[in-house]
């Protein structure tokens, strides 16, 4: 009995002591606000499935609130808003969100840096771009989370484009760097809010769009206001990323960081097959746009101009030169590898 009494007493005291030493504290749910570059129809594919999956698995621990293009801040102010902590995370390319880094010019569509969508993740994961992006964004208090590829860049226009001459004077909605490159062919780049593009084409403010492939043209409604799709492209894949405010990211426990990585990877994978299949299917079966093509020998003028453009960019800084050299090495390797990596 004595032993039993001592056990009960000591066990009870221990339990009380444990409860006093470590009271149960209800942890508050982590909430992030993430704004994407994409409007609602496009976001349904390029980001929403991954965010929905993240929130489902994270449960009571964390929720990412998703906002669409320009919903909280204009796309051109995304970087500053994230840097300040006004929003917690962003899905965009560097170019569109006007990030003040040495690598900004390479986001979105850097002319002819890629031919296929798989080129982008290989460049980041196997050729060293991840490390360069991480270093550049760490300098400005932002975490570069993960890069991936989207669709190729084609012209969707009201009038047919069958030669370089047809591009002259065309007012086109496109990305900053792509626009800078295309001006030498007479294209007039126009910057407008994403949601205004369809109406701007209808009213004649724009003659066309060089912002996407044919999948997005159909998904967001641009195929309804343009008549022609140029099969030549100035880049094989849009390069974009997920970013986060550095402090907010570092506050996350390790298992939520890992879950975030898995969600981003699932987003990248979804886009790989959605765009790759969609581009082909809509060229073959899409009823809304007529395909046009500039002959290869004439389009070679644009490809050669891109290489000169690369050298111009490389001359601007050591970091830019490093990135351009990676592009050159990668593309040389792909040509040497031959089919299916490069055809001619």
Short mmCIF file of C-alpha atoms in Angstrom, two decimals:
data_model
loop_
_atom_site.label_atom_id
_atom_site.label_comp_id
_atom_site.label_asym_id
_atom_site.label_seq_id
_atom_site.Cartn_x
_atom_site.Cartn_y
_atom_site.Cartn_z
CA UNK A 1 0.00 0.00 0.00
CA UNK A 2 2.86 2.36 0.92
CA UNK A 3 4.45 1.75 -2.43
CA UNK A 4 1.11 2.22 -4.18
CA UNK A 5 0.45 5.49 -2.31
CA UNK A 6 3.91 6.79 -3.23
CA UNK A 7 3.36 5.88 -6.87
CA UNK A 8 -0.02 7.63 -7.03
CA UNK A 9 1.31 10.68 -5.21
CA UNK A 10 4.45 10.97 -7.31
CA UNK A 11 2.56 10.23 -10.55
CA UNK A 12 -0.05 12.85 -9.71
CA UNK A 13 2.56 15.40 -8.81
CA UNK A 14 4.43 14.62 -11.98
CA UNK A 15 1.32 15.05 -14.07
CA UNK A 16 0.50 18.35 -12.39
CA UNK A 17 4.08 19.49 -12.78
CA UNK A 18 4.09 18.56 -16.44
CA UNK A 19 0.85 20.39 -17.06
CA UNK A 20 2.13 23.48 -15.29
CA UNK A 21 5.48 23.37 -17.06
CA UNK A 22 4.05 22.86 -20.56
CA UNK A 23 0.53 24.23 -20.83
CA UNK A 24 -1.27 23.56 -24.10
CA UNK A 25 -1.07 26.65 -26.31
CA UNK A 26 -3.23 26.91 -29.38
CA UNK A 27 -1.01 27.98 -32.25
CA UNK A 28 -2.39 30.58 -34.62
CA UNK A 29 -2.78 29.67 -38.26
CA UNK A 30 -0.17 31.06 -40.63
CA UNK A 31 -1.77 33.03 -43.46
CA UNK A 32 -0.01 34.16 -46.60
CA UNK A 33 -1.28 36.37 -49.41
CA UNK A 34 0.08 35.32 -52.80
CA UNK A 35 -0.62 37.32 -55.96
CA UNK A 36 -0.08 35.79 -59.38
CA UNK A 37 0.59 37.56 -62.66
CA UNK A 38 -2.33 35.61 -64.18
CA UNK A 39 -5.96 36.59 -64.48
CA UNK A 40 -8.70 34.30 -63.07
CA UNK A 41 -9.17 32.07 -66.15
CA UNK A 42 -5.45 31.45 -66.58
CA UNK A 43 -4.78 31.09 -62.86
CA UNK A 44 -7.17 28.13 -62.82
CA UNK A 45 -4.36 26.23 -64.53
CA UNK A 46 -1.04 27.88 -63.79
CA UNK A 47 -1.31 28.17 -60.01
CA UNK A 48 -4.70 27.45 -58.37
CA UNK A 49 -4.52 23.61 -58.36
CA UNK A 50 -1.20 23.72 -56.51
CA UNK A 51 -2.38 26.30 -53.96
CA UNK A 52 -5.60 24.37 -53.35
CA UNK A 53 -3.57 21.20 -52.74
CA UNK A 54 -1.20 23.02 -50.38
CA UNK A 55 -4.07 24.42 -48.32
CA UNK A 56 -5.78 21.04 -48.14
CA UNK A 57 -2.68 19.31 -46.79
CA UNK A 58 -1.56 22.18 -44.53
CA UNK A 59 -4.97 22.13 -42.85
CA UNK A 60 -5.11 24.21 -39.68
CA UNK A 61 -1.41 25.10 -39.82
CA UNK A 62 -1.29 27.38 -42.85
CA UNK A 63 -3.37 28.88 -45.63
CA UNK A 64 -2.24 30.66 -48.78
CA UNK A 65 -4.82 33.16 -50.02
CA UNK A 66 -4.57 33.44 -53.81
CA UNK A 67 -5.09 36.75 -55.61
CA UNK A 68 -5.16 37.26 -59.37
CA UNK A 69 -3.47 39.77 -61.69
CA UNK A 70 -3.60 43.34 -60.35
CA UNK A 71 -6.09 42.35 -57.65
CA UNK A 72 -4.10 43.69 -54.69
CA UNK A 73 -1.39 45.68 -56.45
CA UNK A 74 -0.53 46.30 -60.13
CA UNK A 75 1.76 43.65 -61.59
CA UNK A 76 4.55 46.18 -62.00
CA UNK A 77 4.48 46.79 -58.23
CA UNK A 78 4.48 43.14 -57.16
CA UNK A 79 8.14 43.07 -56.22
CA UNK A 80 8.04 46.16 -54.03
CA UNK A 81 4.87 45.02 -52.30
CA UNK A 82 6.42 41.64 -51.52
CA UNK A 83 9.70 43.17 -50.41
CA UNK A 84 7.84 45.44 -47.97
CA UNK A 85 5.68 42.57 -46.73
CA UNK A 86 2.43 44.06 -48.01
CA UNK A 87 1.96 40.70 -49.71
CA UNK A 88 3.83 37.57 -48.73
CA UNK A 89 4.48 35.77 -52.00
CA UNK A 90 4.34 36.22 -55.75
CA UNK A 91 4.10 34.09 -58.87
CA UNK A 92 5.48 36.06 -61.79
CA UNK A 93 8.44 36.52 -64.07
CA UNK A 94 11.18 38.90 -62.98
CA UNK A 95 10.64 41.23 -65.93
CA UNK A 96 6.91 41.86 -65.40
CA UNK A 97 7.18 42.58 -61.69
CA UNK A 98 10.09 44.98 -62.25
CA UNK A 99 12.45 43.42 -59.76
CA UNK A 100 15.60 45.54 -59.16
CA UNK A 101 18.07 42.71 -59.79
CA UNK A 102 20.72 41.90 -62.35
CA UNK A 103 18.65 38.94 -63.59
CA UNK A 104 15.39 40.78 -64.22
CA UNK A 105 15.98 41.05 -67.96
CA UNK A 106 16.08 37.25 -68.27
CA UNK A 107 12.62 36.67 -66.78
CA UNK A 108 9.64 36.16 -69.04
CA UNK A 109 10.77 35.79 -72.63
CA UNK A 110 14.48 36.40 -73.12
CA UNK A 111 14.76 36.07 -76.91
CA UNK A 112 15.62 32.52 -78.02
CA UNK A 113 17.09 31.51 -74.65
CA UNK A 114 15.02 28.33 -74.83
CA UNK A 115 13.47 26.22 -77.55
CA UNK A 116 11.42 23.83 -75.42
CA UNK A 117 9.75 24.10 -72.02
CA UNK A 118 12.12 21.56 -70.46
CA UNK A 119 15.06 23.84 -71.23
CA UNK A 120 14.05 26.20 -68.42
CA UNK A 121 14.15 23.77 -65.44
CA UNK A 122 17.35 22.22 -66.78
CA UNK A 123 19.00 25.64 -66.98
CA UNK A 124 17.99 26.38 -63.39
CA UNK A 125 18.62 23.02 -61.82
CA UNK A 126 21.61 21.73 -63.78
CA UNK A 127 23.34 24.72 -65.32
CA UNK A 128 23.55 27.03 -62.30
CA UNK A 129 20.78 29.58 -62.73
CA UNK A 130 19.21 28.65 -59.38
CA UNK A 131 22.31 29.73 -57.51
CA UNK A 132 22.55 33.04 -59.39
CA UNK A 133 18.87 33.86 -58.81
CA UNK A 134 19.14 32.93 -55.13
CA UNK A 135 22.11 35.23 -54.65
CA UNK A 136 20.55 38.14 -56.49
CA UNK A 137 17.23 38.02 -54.62
CA UNK A 138 18.84 37.44 -51.23
CA UNK A 139 20.54 40.81 -51.67
CA UNK A 140 17.15 42.55 -51.76
CA UNK A 141 15.34 40.65 -49.01
CA UNK A 142 13.35 38.29 -51.20
CA UNK A 143 13.48 34.50 -51.35
CA UNK A 144 13.57 33.05 -54.86
CA UNK A 145 11.64 29.85 -54.25
CA UNK A 146 11.39 27.96 -57.51
CA UNK A 147 11.60 28.59 -61.26
CA UNK A 148 9.60 26.85 -63.94
CA UNK A 149 8.50 27.15 -67.55
CA UNK A 150 5.28 28.20 -69.20
CA UNK A 151 4.31 28.48 -72.87
CA UNK A 152 6.27 29.74 -75.90
CA UNK A 153 5.92 33.34 -77.12
CA UNK A 154 3.93 33.83 -80.34
CA UNK A 155 2.16 36.71 -82.02
CA UNK A 156 -1.65 36.71 -82.02
CA UNK A 157 -2.82 39.45 -84.38
CA UNK A 158 -5.85 40.95 -86.08
CA UNK A 159 -4.09 41.03 -89.48
CA UNK A 160 -1.98 38.20 -90.94
CA UNK A 161 1.80 38.19 -90.41
CA UNK A 162 3.56 36.45 -93.30
CA UNK A 163 6.84 38.39 -93.34
CA UNK A 164 8.97 40.62 -91.14
CA UNK A 165 7.62 43.57 -93.12
CA UNK A 166 4.15 42.82 -91.75
CA UNK A 167 5.39 43.44 -88.20
CA UNK A 168 6.27 47.07 -88.85
CA UNK A 169 4.10 49.53 -86.99
CA UNK A 170 2.14 46.86 -85.16
CA UNK A 171 1.15 47.96 -81.64
CA UNK A 172 1.69 44.89 -79.52
CA UNK A 173 1.21 44.01 -75.87
CA UNK A 174 4.31 42.17 -74.74
CA UNK A 175 6.92 41.88 -71.98
CA UNK A 176 9.47 44.66 -71.37
CA UNK A 177 12.55 42.79 -72.60
CA UNK A 178 10.74 41.13 -75.50
CA UNK A 179 9.44 44.55 -76.51
CA UNK A 180 12.91 46.04 -76.32
CA UNK A 181 14.16 43.32 -78.66
CA UNK A 182 11.27 43.52 -81.12
CA UNK A 183 11.46 47.28 -81.69
CA UNK A 184 14.27 46.74 -84.21
CA UNK A 185 11.70 45.01 -86.44
CA UNK A 186 9.27 47.90 -86.25
CA UNK A 187 7.07 46.51 -83.47
CA UNK A 188 5.62 49.14 -81.12
CA UNK A 189 5.48 47.67 -77.59
CA UNK A 190 2.49 48.74 -75.52
CA UNK A 191 2.11 48.32 -71.76
CA UNK A 192 -1.42 47.95 -70.37
CA UNK A 193 -3.06 46.21 -67.40
CA UNK A 194 -3.56 42.53 -68.20
CA UNK A 195 -7.35 42.66 -67.89
CA UNK A 196 -7.57 45.51 -70.44
CA UNK A 197 -5.91 43.64 -73.31
CA UNK A 198 -8.98 42.05 -74.87
CA UNK A 199 -10.86 45.35 -75.08
CA UNK A 200 -7.76 47.16 -76.35
CA UNK A 201 -7.57 44.75 -79.30
CA UNK A 202 -11.28 45.22 -79.99
CA UNK A 203 -11.03 49.01 -79.97
CA UNK A 204 -7.91 49.09 -82.12
CA UNK A 205 -5.60 50.38 -79.40
CA UNK A 206 -3.64 47.16 -79.96
CA UNK A 207 -2.94 45.34 -83.22
CA UNK A 208 -1.85 42.19 -81.48
CA UNK A 209 -0.34 40.35 -78.55
CA UNK A 210 3.07 38.71 -78.07
CA UNK A 211 2.54 37.49 -74.54
CA UNK A 212 1.84 33.78 -74.79
CA UNK A 213 1.25 30.70 -76.87
CA UNK A 214 -2.03 29.60 -78.38
CA UNK A 215 -3.22 27.83 -75.20
CA UNK A 216 -3.47 31.12 -73.33
CA UNK A 217 -5.00 32.85 -76.34
CA UNK A 218 -7.93 30.46 -76.10
CA UNK A 219 -8.03 30.23 -72.30
CA UNK A 220 -8.19 33.97 -71.57
CA UNK A 221 -10.33 35.05 -74.53
CA UNK A 222 -7.73 36.60 -76.82
CA UNK A 223 -8.53 34.08 -79.55
CA UNK A 224 -11.98 35.70 -79.69
CA UNK A 225 -10.57 39.10 -80.72
CA UNK A 226 -7.55 38.12 -82.85
CA UNK A 227 -7.72 36.32 -86.20
CA UNK A 228 -4.21 35.01 -86.81
CA UNK A 229 -1.55 33.06 -84.93
CA UNK A 230 2.09 33.26 -86.07
CA UNK A 231 3.79 29.86 -85.70
CA UNK A 232 7.26 31.40 -85.40
CA UNK A 233 8.14 32.26 -81.81
CA UNK A 234 10.78 34.41 -80.15
CA UNK A 235 11.23 32.02 -77.23
CA UNK A 236 10.39 28.41 -76.56
CA UNK A 237 9.15 28.96 -73.03
CA UNK A 238 8.30 31.74 -70.61
CA UNK A 239 10.51 31.59 -67.51
CA UNK A 240 8.75 32.48 -64.28
CA UNK A 241 9.10 31.80 -60.58
CA UNK A 242 7.57 31.72 -57.16
CA UNK A 243 9.01 34.28 -54.75
CA UNK A 244 8.40 35.13 -51.08
CA UNK A 245 9.21 37.84 -48.58
CA UNK A 246 12.41 36.58 -46.95
CA UNK A 247 11.32 37.12 -43.34
CA UNK A 248 7.97 35.41 -43.85
CA UNK A 249 9.62 32.46 -45.55
CA UNK A 250 12.20 32.01 -42.80
CA UNK A 251 9.44 32.01 -40.19
CA UNK A 252 7.96 28.85 -41.68
CA UNK A 253 8.72 25.53 -39.96
CA UNK A 254 10.76 23.14 -42.08
CA UNK A 255 7.89 20.79 -42.86
CA UNK A 256 5.81 23.65 -44.31
CA UNK A 257 8.77 24.79 -46.40
CA UNK A 258 8.96 21.27 -47.77
CA UNK A 259 5.23 21.18 -48.44
CA UNK A 260 5.50 24.50 -50.26
CA UNK A 261 8.26 23.05 -52.44
CA UNK A 262 6.12 20.03 -53.30
CA UNK A 263 3.21 22.29 -54.22
CA UNK A 264 5.40 24.40 -56.49
CA UNK A 265 6.82 21.29 -58.14
CA UNK A 266 3.28 20.06 -58.83
CA UNK A 267 2.48 23.45 -60.38
CA UNK A 268 5.52 23.23 -62.65
CA UNK A 269 4.59 19.70 -63.73
CA UNK A 270 0.96 20.61 -64.45
CA UNK A 271 2.06 23.41 -66.73
CA UNK A 272 4.53 21.19 -68.58
CA UNK A 273 1.85 18.89 -69.94
CA UNK A 274 -1.01 21.41 -70.05
CA UNK A 275 0.87 23.80 -72.31
CA UNK A 276 2.75 21.19 -74.34
CA UNK A 277 -0.43 19.32 -75.23
CA UNK A 278 -2.54 22.44 -75.55
CA UNK A 279 -0.21 24.18 -77.99
CA UNK A 280 -0.33 21.24 -80.40
CA UNK A 281 -4.04 20.45 -80.00
CA UNK A 282 -5.18 24.02 -80.61
CA UNK A 283 -2.95 24.48 -83.64
CA UNK A 284 -4.45 21.34 -85.13
CA UNK A 285 -8.04 21.56 -83.92
CA UNK A 286 -8.60 25.13 -82.71
CA UNK A 287 -11.41 26.78 -84.72
CA UNK A 288 -10.78 30.43 -83.93
CA UNK A 289 -7.36 31.41 -85.35
CA UNK A 290 -5.73 30.92 -88.72
CA UNK A 291 -2.05 29.93 -88.66
CA UNK A 292 0.55 31.94 -90.55
CA UNK A 293 4.32 31.43 -90.85
CA UNK A 294 7.31 33.56 -91.74
CA UNK A 295 9.71 31.46 -93.89
CA UNK A 296 12.67 29.96 -92.00
CA UNK A 297 15.28 31.78 -94.06
CA UNK A 298 13.64 35.12 -93.24
CA UNK A 299 13.05 34.25 -89.59
CA UNK A 300 16.78 33.46 -89.30
CA UNK A 301 17.26 37.24 -89.35
CA UNK A 302 15.42 37.43 -86.04
CA UNK A 303 17.37 34.53 -84.54
CA UNK A 304 20.69 36.12 -85.53
CA UNK A 305 19.59 39.44 -84.09
CA UNK A 306 18.88 37.69 -80.80
CA UNK A 307 22.50 36.59 -80.48
CA UNK A 308 23.62 40.21 -80.92
CA UNK A 309 21.03 41.20 -78.32
CA UNK A 310 22.52 38.64 -75.91
CA UNK A 311 25.94 40.26 -76.28
CA UNK A 312 24.47 43.71 -75.67
CA UNK A 313 22.90 42.48 -72.44
CA UNK A 314 26.08 40.67 -71.38
CA UNK A 315 28.06 43.91 -71.70
CA UNK A 316 25.88 45.55 -69.03
CA UNK A 317 27.26 43.68 -65.99
CA UNK A 318 29.31 40.70 -64.82
CA UNK A 319 26.22 38.88 -63.57
CA UNK A 320 24.39 39.35 -66.87
CA UNK A 321 27.46 38.14 -68.73
CA UNK A 322 27.54 35.05 -66.53
CA UNK A 323 23.91 34.23 -67.34
CA UNK A 324 24.39 34.83 -71.06
CA UNK A 325 27.43 32.54 -71.07
CA UNK A 326 25.31 29.83 -69.46
CA UNK A 327 22.70 30.26 -72.20
CA UNK A 328 25.40 29.99 -74.84
CA UNK A 329 26.95 26.89 -73.30
CA UNK A 330 23.58 25.23 -72.81
CA UNK A 331 22.42 25.83 -76.36
CA UNK A 332 25.76 24.67 -77.75
CA UNK A 333 25.43 21.48 -75.72
CA UNK A 334 21.89 20.92 -76.99
CA UNK A 335 23.00 21.34 -80.61
CA UNK A 336 25.83 18.84 -80.08
CA UNK A 337 23.40 16.43 -78.40
CA UNK A 338 21.30 16.47 -81.56
CA UNK A 339 17.86 14.92 -81.79
CA UNK A 340 15.54 15.18 -79.91
CA UNK A 341 17.23 18.10 -78.12
CA UNK A 342 17.82 20.20 -81.22
CA UNK A 343 16.90 19.75 -84.88
CA UNK A 344 19.52 21.38 -87.03
#
